[in-house]
PDB file of C-alpha atoms and ligand atoms in Angstrom:
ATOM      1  CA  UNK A   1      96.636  64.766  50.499  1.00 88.00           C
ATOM      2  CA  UNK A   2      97.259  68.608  51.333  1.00 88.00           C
ATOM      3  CA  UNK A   3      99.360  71.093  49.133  1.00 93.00           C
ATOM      4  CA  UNK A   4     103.192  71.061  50.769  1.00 95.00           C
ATOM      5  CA  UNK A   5     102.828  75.208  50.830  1.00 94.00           C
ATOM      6  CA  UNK A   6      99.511  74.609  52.507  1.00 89.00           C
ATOM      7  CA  UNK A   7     100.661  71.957  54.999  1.00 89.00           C
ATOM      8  CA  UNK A   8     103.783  74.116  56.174  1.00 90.00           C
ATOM      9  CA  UNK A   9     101.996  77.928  56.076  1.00 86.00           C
ATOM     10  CA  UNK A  10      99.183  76.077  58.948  1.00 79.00           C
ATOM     11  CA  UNK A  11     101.874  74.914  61.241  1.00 79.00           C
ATOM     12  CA  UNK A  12     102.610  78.512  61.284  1.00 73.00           C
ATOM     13  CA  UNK A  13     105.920  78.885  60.082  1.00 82.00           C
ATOM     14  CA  UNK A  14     104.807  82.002  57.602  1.00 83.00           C
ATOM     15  CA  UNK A  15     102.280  83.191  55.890  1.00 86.00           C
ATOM     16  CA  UNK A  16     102.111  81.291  52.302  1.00 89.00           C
ATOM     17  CA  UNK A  17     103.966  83.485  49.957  1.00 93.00           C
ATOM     18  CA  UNK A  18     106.801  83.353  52.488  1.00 93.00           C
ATOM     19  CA  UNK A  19     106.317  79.389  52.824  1.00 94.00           C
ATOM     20  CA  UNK A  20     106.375  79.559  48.551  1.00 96.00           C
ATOM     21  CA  UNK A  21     109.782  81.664  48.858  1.00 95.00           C
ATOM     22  CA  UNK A  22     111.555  78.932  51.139  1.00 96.00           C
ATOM     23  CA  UNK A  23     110.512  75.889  49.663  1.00 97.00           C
ATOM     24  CA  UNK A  24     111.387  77.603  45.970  1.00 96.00           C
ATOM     25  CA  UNK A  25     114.672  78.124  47.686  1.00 96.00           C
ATOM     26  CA  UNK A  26     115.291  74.364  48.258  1.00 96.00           C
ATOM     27  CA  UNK A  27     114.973  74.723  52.027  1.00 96.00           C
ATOM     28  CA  UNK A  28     112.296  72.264  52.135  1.00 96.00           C
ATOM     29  CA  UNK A  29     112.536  68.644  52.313  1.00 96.00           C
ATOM     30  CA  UNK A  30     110.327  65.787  51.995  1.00 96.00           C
ATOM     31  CA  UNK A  31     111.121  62.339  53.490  1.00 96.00           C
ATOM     32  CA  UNK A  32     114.805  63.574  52.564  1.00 95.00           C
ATOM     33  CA  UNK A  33     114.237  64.433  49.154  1.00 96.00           C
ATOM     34  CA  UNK A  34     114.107  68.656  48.521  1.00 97.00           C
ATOM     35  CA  UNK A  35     110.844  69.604  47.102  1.00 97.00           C
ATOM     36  CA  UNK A  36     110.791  73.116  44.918  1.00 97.00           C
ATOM     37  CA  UNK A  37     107.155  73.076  43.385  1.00 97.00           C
ATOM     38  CA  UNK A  38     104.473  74.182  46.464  1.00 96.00           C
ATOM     39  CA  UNK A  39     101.783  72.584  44.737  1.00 97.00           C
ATOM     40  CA  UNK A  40     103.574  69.344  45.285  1.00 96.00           C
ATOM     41  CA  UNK A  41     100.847  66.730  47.158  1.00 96.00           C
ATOM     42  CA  UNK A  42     102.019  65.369  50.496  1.00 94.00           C
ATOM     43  CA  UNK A  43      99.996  63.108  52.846  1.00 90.00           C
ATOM     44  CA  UNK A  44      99.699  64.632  55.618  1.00 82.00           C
ATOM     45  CA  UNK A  45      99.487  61.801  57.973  1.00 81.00           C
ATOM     46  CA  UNK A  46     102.693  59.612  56.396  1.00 90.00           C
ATOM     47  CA  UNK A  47     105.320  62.385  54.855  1.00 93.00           C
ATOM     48  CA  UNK A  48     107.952  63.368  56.683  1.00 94.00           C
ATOM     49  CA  UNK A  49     108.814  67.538  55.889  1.00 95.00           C
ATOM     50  CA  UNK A  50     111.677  69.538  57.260  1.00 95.00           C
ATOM     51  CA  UNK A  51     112.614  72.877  56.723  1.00 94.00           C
ATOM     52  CA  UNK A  52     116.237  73.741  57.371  1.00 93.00           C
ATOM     53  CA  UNK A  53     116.490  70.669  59.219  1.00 90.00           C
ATOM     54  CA  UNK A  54     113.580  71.290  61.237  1.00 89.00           C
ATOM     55  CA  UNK A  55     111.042  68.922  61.296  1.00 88.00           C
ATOM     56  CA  UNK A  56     107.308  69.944  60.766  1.00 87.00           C
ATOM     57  CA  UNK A  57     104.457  68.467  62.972  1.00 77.00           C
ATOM     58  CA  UNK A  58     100.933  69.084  61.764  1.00 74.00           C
ATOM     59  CA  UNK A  59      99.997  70.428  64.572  1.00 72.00           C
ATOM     60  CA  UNK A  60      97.575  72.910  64.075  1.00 73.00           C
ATOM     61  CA  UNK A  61      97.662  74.300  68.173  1.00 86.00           C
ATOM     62  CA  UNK A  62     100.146  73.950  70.427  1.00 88.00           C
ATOM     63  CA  UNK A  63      99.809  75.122  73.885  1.00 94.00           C
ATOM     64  CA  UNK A  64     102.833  75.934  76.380  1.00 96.00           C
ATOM     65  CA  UNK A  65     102.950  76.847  80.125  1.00 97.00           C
ATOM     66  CA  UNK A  66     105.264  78.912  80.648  1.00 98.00           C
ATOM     67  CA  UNK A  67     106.894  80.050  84.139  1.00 98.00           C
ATOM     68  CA  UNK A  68     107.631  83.683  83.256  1.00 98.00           C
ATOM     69  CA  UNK A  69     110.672  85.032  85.162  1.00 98.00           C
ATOM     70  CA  UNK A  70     110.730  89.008  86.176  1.00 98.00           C
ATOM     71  CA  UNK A  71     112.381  90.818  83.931  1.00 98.00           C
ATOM     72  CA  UNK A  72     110.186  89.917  80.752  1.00 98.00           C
ATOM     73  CA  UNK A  73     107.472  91.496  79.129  1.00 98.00           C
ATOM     74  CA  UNK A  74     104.175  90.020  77.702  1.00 97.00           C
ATOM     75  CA  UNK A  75     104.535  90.565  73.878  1.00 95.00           C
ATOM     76  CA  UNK A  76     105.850  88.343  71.181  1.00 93.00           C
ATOM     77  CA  UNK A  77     108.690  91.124  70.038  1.00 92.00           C
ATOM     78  CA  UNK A  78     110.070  94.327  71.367  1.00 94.00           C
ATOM     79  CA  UNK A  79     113.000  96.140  70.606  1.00 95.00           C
ATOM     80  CA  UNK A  80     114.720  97.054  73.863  1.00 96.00           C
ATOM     81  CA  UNK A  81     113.074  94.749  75.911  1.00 97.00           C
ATOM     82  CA  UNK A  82     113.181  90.893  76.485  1.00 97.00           C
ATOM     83  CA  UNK A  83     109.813  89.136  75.454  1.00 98.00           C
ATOM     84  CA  UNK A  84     108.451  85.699  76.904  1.00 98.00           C
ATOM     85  CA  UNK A  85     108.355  84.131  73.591  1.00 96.00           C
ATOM     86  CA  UNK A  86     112.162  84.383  73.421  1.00 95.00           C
ATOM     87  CA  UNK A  87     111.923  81.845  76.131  1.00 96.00           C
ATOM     88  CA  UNK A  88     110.253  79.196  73.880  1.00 94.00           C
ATOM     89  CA  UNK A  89     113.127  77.603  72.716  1.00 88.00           C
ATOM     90  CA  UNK A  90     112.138  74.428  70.820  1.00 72.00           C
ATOM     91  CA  UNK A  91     109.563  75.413  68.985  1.00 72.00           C
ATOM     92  CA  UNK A  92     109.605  75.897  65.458  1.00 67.00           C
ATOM     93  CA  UNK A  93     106.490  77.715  65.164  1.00 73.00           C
ATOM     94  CA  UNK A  94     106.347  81.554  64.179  1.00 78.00           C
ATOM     95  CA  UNK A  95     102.597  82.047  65.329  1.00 84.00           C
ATOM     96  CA  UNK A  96     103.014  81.604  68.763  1.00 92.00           C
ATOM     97  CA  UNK A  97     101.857  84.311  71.618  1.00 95.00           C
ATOM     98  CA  UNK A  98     101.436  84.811  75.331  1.00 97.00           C
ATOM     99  CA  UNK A  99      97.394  84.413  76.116  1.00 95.00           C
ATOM    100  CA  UNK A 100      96.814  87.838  78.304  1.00 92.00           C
ATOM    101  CA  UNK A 101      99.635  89.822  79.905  1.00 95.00           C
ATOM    102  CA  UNK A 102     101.893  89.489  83.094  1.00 98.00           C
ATOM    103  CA  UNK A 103     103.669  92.993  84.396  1.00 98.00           C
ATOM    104  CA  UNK A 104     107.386  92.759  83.500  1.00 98.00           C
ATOM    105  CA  UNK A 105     107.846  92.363  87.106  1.00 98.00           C
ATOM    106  CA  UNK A 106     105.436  89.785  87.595  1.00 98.00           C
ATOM    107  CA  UNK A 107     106.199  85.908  87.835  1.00 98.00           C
ATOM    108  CA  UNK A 108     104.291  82.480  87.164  1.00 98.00           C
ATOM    109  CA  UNK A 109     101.564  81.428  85.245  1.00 98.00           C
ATOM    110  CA  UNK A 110     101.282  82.098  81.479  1.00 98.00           C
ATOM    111  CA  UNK A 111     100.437  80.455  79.197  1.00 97.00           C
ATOM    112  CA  UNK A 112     101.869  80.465  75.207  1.00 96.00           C
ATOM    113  CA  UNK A 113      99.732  79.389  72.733  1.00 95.00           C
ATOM    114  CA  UNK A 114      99.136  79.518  68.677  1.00 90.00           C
ATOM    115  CA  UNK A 115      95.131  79.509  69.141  1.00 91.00           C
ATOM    116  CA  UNK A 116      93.574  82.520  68.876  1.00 90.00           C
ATOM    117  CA  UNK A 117      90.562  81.803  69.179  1.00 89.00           C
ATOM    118  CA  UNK A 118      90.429  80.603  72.183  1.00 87.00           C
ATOM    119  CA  UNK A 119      92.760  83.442  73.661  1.00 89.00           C
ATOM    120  CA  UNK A 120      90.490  85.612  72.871  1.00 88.00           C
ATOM    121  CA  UNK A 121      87.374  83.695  74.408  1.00 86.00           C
ATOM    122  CA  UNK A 122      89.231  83.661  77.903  1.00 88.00           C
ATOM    123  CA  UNK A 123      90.400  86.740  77.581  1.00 87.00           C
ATOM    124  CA  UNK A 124      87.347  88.777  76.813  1.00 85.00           C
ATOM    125  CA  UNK A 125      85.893  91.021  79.582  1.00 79.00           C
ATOM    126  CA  UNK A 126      82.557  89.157  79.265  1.00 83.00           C
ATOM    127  CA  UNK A 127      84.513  85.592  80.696  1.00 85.00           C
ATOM    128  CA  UNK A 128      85.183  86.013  83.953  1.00 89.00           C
ATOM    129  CA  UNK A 129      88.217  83.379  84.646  1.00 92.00           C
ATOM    130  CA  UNK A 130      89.590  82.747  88.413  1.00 94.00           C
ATOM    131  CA  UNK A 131      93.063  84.179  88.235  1.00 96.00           C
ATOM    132  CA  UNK A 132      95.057  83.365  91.801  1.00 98.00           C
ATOM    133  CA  UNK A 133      98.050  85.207  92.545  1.00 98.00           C
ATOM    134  CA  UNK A 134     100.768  85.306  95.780  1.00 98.00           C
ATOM    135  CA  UNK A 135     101.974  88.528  96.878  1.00 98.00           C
ATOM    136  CA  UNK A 136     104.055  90.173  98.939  1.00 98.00           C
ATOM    137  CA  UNK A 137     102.557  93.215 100.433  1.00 98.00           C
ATOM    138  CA  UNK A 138     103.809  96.209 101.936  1.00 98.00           C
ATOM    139  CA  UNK A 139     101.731  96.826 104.709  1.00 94.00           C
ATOM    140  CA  UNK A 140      99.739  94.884 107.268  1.00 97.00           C
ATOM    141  CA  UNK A 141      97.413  92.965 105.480  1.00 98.00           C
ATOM    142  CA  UNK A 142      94.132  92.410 108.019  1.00 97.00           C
ATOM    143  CA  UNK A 143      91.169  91.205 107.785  1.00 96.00           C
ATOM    144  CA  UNK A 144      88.630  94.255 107.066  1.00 97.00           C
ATOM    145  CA  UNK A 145      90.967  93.903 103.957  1.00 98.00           C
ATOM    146  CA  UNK A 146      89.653  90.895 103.194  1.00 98.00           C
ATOM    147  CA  UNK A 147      85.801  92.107 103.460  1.00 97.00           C
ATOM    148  CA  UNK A 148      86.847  95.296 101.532  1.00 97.00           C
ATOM    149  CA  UNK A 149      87.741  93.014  98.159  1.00 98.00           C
ATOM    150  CA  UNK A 150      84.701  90.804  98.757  1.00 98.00           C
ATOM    151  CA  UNK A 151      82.854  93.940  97.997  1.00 97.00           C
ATOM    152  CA  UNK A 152      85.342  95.056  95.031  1.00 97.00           C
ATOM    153  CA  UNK A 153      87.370  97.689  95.032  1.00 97.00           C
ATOM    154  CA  UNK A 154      87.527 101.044  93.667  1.00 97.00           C
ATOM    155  CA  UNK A 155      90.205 101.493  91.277  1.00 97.00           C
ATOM    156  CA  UNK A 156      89.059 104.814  89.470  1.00 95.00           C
ATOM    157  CA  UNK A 157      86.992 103.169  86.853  1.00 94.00           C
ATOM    158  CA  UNK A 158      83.494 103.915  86.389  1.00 93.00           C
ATOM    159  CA  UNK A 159      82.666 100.802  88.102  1.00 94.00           C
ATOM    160  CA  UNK A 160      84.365  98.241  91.106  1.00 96.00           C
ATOM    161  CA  UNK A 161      85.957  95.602  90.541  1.00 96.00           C
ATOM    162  CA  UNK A 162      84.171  92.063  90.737  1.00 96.00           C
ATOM    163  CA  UNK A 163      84.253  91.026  94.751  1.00 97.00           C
ATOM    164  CA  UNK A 164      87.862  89.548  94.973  1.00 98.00           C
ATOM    165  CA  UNK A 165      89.156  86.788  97.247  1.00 98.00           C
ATOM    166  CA  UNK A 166      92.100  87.737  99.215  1.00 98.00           C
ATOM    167  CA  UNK A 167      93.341  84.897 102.348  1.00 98.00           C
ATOM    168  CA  UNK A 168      96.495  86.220 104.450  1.00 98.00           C
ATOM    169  CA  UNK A 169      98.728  83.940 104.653  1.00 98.00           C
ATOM    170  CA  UNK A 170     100.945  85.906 106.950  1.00 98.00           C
ATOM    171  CA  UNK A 171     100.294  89.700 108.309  1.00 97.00           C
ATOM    172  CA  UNK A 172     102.904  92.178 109.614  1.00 96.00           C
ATOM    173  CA  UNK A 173     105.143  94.699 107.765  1.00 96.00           C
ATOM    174  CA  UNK A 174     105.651  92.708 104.815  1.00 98.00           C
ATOM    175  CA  UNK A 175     102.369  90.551 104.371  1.00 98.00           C
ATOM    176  CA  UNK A 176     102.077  87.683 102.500  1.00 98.00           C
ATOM    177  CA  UNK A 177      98.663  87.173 100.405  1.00 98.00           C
ATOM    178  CA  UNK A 178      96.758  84.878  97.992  1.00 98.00           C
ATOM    179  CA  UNK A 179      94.261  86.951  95.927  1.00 98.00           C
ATOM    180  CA  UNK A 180      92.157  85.750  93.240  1.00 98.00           C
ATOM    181  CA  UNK A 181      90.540  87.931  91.059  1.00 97.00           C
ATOM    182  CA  UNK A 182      88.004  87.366  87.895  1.00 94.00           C
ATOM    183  CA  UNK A 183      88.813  90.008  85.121  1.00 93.00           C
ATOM    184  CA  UNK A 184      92.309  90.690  83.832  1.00 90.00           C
ATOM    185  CA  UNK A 185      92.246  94.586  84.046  1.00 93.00           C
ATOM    186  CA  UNK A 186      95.389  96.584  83.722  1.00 94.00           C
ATOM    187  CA  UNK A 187      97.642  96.599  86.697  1.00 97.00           C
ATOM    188  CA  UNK A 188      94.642  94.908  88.361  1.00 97.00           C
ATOM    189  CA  UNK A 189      96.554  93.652  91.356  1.00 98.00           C
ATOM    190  CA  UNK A 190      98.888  96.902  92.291  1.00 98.00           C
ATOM    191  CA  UNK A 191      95.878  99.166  91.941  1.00 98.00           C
ATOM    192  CA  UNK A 192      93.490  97.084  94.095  1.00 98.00           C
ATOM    193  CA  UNK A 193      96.037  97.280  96.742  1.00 98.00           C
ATOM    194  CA  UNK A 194      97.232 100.870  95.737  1.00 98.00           C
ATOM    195  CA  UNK A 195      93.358 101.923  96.732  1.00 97.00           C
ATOM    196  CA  UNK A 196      93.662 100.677 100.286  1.00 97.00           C
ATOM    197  CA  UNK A 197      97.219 102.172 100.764  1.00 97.00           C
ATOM    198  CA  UNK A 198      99.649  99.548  99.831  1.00 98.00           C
ATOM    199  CA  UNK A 199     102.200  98.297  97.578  1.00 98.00           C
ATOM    200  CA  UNK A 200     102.538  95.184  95.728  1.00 98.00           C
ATOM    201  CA  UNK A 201     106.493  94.276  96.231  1.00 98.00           C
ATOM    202  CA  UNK A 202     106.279  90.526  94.403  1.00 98.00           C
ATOM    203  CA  UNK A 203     103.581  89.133  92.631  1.00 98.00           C
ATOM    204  CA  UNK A 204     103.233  85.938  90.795  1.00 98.00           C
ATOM    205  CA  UNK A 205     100.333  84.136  89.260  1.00 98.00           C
ATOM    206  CA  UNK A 206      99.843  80.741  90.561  1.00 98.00           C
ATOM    207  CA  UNK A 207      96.280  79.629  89.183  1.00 97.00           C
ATOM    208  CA  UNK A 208      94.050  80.577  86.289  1.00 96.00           C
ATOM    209  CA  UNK A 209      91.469  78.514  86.078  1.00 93.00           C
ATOM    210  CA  UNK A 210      91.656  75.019  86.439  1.00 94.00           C
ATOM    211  CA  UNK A 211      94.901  75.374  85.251  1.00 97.00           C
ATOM    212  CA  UNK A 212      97.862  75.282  88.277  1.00 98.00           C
ATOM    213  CA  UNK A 213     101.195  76.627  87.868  1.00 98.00           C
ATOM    214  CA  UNK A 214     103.720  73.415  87.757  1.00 98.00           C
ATOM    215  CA  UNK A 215     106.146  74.495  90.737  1.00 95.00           C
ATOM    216  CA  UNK A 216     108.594  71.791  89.142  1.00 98.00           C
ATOM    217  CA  UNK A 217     109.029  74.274  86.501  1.00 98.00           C
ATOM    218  CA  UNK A 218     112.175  76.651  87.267  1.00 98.00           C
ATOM    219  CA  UNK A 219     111.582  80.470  86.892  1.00 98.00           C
ATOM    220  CA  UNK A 220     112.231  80.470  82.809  1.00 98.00           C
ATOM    221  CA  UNK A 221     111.327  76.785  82.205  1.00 98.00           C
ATOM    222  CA  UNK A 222     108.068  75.907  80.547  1.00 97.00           C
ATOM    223  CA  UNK A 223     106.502  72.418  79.529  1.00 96.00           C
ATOM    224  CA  UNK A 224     103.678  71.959  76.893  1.00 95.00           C
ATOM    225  CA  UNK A 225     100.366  71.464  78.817  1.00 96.00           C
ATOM    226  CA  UNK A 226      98.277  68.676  78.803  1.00 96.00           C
ATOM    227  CA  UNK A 227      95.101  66.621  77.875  1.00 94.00           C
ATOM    228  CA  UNK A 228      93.927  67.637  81.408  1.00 96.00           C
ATOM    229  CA  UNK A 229      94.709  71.507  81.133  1.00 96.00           C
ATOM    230  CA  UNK A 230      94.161  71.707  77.190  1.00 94.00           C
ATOM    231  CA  UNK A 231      90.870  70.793  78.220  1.00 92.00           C
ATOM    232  CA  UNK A 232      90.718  73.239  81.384  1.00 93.00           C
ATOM    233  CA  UNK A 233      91.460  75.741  78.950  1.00 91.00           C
ATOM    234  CA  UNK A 234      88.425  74.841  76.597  1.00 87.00           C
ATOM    235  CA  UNK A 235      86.448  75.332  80.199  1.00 85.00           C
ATOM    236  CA  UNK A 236      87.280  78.678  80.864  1.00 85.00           C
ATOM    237  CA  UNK A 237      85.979  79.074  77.105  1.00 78.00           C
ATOM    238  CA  UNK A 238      82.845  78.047  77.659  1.00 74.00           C
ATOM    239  CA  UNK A 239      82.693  79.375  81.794  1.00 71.00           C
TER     240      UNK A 239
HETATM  241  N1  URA B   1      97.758  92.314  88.348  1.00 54.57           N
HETATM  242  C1  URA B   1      98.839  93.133  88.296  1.00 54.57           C
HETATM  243  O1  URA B   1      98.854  94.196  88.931  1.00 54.57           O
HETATM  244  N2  URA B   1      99.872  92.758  87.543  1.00 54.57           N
HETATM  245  C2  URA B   1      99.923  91.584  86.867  1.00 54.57           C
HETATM  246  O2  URA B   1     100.910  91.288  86.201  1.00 54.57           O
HETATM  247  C3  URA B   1      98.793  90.745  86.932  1.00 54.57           C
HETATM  248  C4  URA B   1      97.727  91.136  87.690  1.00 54.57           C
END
């Protein structure tokens, strides 16, 4: 038996004076009967609890992969700009945010998550996570490229970057590339390719660790991961 304030502030739908204020409010309903008092005793496992109509699952992390479209930016609220998280549609949770950062031009791979903890496991600069990306490159693409990012690449920091993988997948004006790279440093992508005199035109993450971009997802569309990449994700904690 858990506290109904309690219960409904860990799903993340607001911190617990806020949860007091809306079930005080009568917005709050358990198994169809509304519920004022927040002390009131629920079991967690058998009541059924809606707020506004909106049913709450004790679900303490919930885990999202999203295919980010251009045009978005990596934060969970801005106030010009369109965010990923406004691309979540059916979730009821208030907690959620994007686990690291895609450019606003950037496409593919991220993924939306509640758990910070483990966000900030993958994401610190001590982990050192595969992250593959497909570009489009301005610029013939050749292969002393290739041996240049095996030995990292100078992009005005006080050290390298990490030796990076890059295959050509096509070479001529516009090249085609996959590059994977194992930090998550600002720009990382442009700059590396900025140092050797060319231009990232399209970029989209395709891979970060185990975890593979679902190419049935439309640009926009996301799907909750799962056991398999929930536990891909609790890999790259621990890599
Ligand atoms: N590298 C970049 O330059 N941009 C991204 O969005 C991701 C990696």
């Amino acid at each position: 038996m858990i506290r109904l304030d309690k219960y409904i502030s860990e799903t993340g739908k607001g911190t617990r004076s806020r949860v007091k204020e809306m079930i005080k409010k009568g917005l709050v309903t358990v198994n169809d009967e509304v519920v004022k008092k927040p002390e009131y005793k629920i079991n967690e496992q058998s009541d059924e609890v809606f707020i506004s109509g909106c049913k709450v699952d004790y679900i303490r992390y919930e885990y999202f992969m999203l295919n980010k479209p251009a045009g978005y930016i990596s934060a969970t609220e801005d106030k010009k700009e369109k965010t990923v998280l406004e691309l979540i549609k059916d979730s009821c949770r208030k907690d959620l945010f994007p686990v690291g950062r895609l450019d606003k031009d950037t496409e593919g791979l991220l993924i939306i998550s509640n758990d910070g903890a483990i966000a900030h496991e993958i994401l610190s600069p001590k982990k050192h996570v595969d992250k593959v990306y497909y570009a489009k490159i301005e610029g013939n693409v050749m292969k002393e490229h290739v041996e240049m990012f095996k030995e990292g690449i100078d992009i005005g920091e006080k050290k390298k970057t990490l030796p990076a993988e890059l295959i050509i997948i096509s070479s001529g004006d516009i090249s085609e590339v996959e590059i994977t790279i194992r930090e998550g440093k600002f720009h990382q992508v442009k700059r590396m390719f900025l140092a050797i005199g060319m231009k990232v035109i399209y970029l989209k993450r395709i891979k970060m660790g185990n975890i593979i971009l679902d190419e049935s997802l439309d640009k926009g569309e996301y799907r909750m991961l799962n056991d398999e990449e929930i536990r891909a994700l609790t890999e790259m904690r621990n890599s």
